[in-house]
Short mmCIF file of C-alpha atoms in Angstrom, two decimals:
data_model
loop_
_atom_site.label_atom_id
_atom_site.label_comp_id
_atom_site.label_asym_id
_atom_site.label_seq_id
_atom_site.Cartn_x
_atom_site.Cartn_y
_atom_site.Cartn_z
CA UNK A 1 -36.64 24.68 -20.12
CA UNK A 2 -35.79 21.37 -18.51
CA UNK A 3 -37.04 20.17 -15.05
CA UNK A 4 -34.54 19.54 -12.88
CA UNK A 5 -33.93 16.05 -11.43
CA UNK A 6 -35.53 15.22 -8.15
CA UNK A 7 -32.43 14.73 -5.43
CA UNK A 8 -32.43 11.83 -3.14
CA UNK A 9 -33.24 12.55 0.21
CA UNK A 10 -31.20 11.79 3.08
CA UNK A 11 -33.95 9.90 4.73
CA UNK A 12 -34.46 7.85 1.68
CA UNK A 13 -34.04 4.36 2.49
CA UNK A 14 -34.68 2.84 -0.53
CA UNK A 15 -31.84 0.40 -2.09
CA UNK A 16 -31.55 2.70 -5.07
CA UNK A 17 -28.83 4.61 -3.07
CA UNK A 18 -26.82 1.71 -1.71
CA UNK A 19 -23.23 2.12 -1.62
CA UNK A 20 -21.17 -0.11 -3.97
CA UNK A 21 -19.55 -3.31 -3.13
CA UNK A 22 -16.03 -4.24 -3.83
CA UNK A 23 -15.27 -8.19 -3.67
CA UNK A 24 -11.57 -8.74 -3.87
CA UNK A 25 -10.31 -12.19 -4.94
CA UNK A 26 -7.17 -12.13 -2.69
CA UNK A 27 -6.22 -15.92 -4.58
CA UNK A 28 -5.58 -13.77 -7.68
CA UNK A 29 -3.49 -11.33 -6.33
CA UNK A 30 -1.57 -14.29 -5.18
CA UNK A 31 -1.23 -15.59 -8.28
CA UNK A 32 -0.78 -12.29 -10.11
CA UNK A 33 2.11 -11.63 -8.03
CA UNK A 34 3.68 -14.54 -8.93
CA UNK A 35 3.19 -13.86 -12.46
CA UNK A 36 4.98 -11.01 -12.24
CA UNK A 37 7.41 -12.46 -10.08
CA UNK A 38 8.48 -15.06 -12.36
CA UNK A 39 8.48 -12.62 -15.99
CA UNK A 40 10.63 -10.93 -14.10
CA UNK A 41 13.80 -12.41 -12.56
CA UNK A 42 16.12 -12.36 -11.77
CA UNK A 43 15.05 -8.95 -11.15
CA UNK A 44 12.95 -8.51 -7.97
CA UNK A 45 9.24 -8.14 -7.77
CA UNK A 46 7.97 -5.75 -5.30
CA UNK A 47 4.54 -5.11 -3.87
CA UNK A 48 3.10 -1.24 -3.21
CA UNK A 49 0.53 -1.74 -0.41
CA UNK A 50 0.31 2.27 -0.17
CA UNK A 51 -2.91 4.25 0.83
CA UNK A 52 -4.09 0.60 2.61
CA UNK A 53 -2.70 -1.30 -0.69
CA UNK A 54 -5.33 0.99 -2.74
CA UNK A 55 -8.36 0.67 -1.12
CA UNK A 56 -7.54 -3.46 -0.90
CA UNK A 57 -6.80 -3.38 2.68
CA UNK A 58 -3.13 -3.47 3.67
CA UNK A 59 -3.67 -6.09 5.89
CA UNK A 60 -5.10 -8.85 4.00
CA UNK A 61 -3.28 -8.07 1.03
CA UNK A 62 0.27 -7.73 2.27
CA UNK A 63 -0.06 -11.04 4.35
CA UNK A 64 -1.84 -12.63 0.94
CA UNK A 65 1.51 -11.27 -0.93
CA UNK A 66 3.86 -12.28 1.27
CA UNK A 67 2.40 -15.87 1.92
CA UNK A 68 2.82 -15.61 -2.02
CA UNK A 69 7.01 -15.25 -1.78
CA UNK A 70 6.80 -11.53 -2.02
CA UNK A 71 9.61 -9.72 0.65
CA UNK A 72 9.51 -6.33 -0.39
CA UNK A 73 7.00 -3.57 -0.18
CA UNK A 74 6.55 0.01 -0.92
CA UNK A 75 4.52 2.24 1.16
CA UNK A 76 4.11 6.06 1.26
CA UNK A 77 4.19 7.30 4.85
CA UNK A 78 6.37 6.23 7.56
CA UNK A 79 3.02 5.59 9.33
CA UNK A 80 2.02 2.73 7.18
CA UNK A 81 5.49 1.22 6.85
CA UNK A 82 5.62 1.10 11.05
CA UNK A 83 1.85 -0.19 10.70
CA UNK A 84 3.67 -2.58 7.95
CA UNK A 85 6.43 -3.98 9.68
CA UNK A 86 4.19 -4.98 12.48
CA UNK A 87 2.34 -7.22 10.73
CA UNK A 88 5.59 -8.25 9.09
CA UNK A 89 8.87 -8.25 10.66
CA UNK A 90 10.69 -9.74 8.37
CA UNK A 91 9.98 -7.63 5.14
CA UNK A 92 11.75 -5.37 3.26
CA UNK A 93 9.42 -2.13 3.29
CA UNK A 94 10.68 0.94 1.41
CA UNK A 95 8.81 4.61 2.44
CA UNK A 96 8.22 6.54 -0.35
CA UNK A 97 8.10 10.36 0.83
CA UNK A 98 11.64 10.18 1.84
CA UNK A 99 13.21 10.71 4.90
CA UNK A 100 11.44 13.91 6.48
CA UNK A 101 13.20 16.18 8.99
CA UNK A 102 13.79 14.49 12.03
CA UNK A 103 12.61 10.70 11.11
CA UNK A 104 15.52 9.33 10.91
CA UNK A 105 15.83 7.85 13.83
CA UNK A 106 12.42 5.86 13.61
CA UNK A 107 13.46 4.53 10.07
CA UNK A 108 16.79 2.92 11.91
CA UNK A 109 14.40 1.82 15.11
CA UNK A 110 11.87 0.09 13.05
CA UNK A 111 14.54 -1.02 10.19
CA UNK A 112 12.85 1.35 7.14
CA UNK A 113 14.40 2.04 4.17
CA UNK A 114 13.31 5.39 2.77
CA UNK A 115 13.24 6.12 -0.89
CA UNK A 116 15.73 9.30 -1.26
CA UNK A 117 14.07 11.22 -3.86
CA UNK A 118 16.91 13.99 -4.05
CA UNK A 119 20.04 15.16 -3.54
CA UNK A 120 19.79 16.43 -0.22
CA UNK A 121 18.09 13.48 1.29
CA UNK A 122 20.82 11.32 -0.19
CA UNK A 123 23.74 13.72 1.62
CA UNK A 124 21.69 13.80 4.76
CA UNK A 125 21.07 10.03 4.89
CA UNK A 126 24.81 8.81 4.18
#
């Protein structure tokens, strides 16, 4: 028989349970973009900045990518691409979930272009 492992408490406020840290070198994502950017043309090089660009933060790294050339994005929810094209007016930002029933109206207001991932959507969007 094994003893069991003594569980932190909640009151424990000892630095063993310290949350993790994530540093993000937003000069690299820079230049990785451009990496890609330039292996790739003359096709274009997008950026997905979904789910708050993966944990990056949306912000900072869509205004670090498009500082960097980038145009286009890719986001999930019409949410984030409204959220998107307020911090930049000018891009290109694609919504990945489609056009849902009775959005497309704010895709035309805010100038969205969803991703029409069937047959329907492409009917009901022509």
């Amino acid at each position: 028989m094994r003893a069991s492992a003594a569980r932190p408490s909640s009151t424990d406020d000892s630095d063993t349970h310290d949350t993790a840290i994530l540093t993000i070198d937003l000069a690299a994502l820079a230049d990785n973009y451009r990496n890609l950017r330039d292996r790739t043309r003359p096709a274009e090089c997008a950026a997905v900045v979904k789910a708050d660009a993966y944990g990056l933060g949306m912000v900072q790294a869509a205004s670090v990518l498009w500082r960097a050339g980038c145009r286009t994005f890719f986001v999930a929810t019409i949410a984030e691409a409204i959220d998107l094209r307020i911090l930049l007016p000018d891009a290109v930002i694609y919504v990945l979930n489609g056009v849902l029933a009775g959005t497309a109206a704010t895709f035309q207001e805010h100038g969205l272009r969803p991703v029409l991932n069937s047959a329907n959507e492409v009917r009901d969007w022509a």
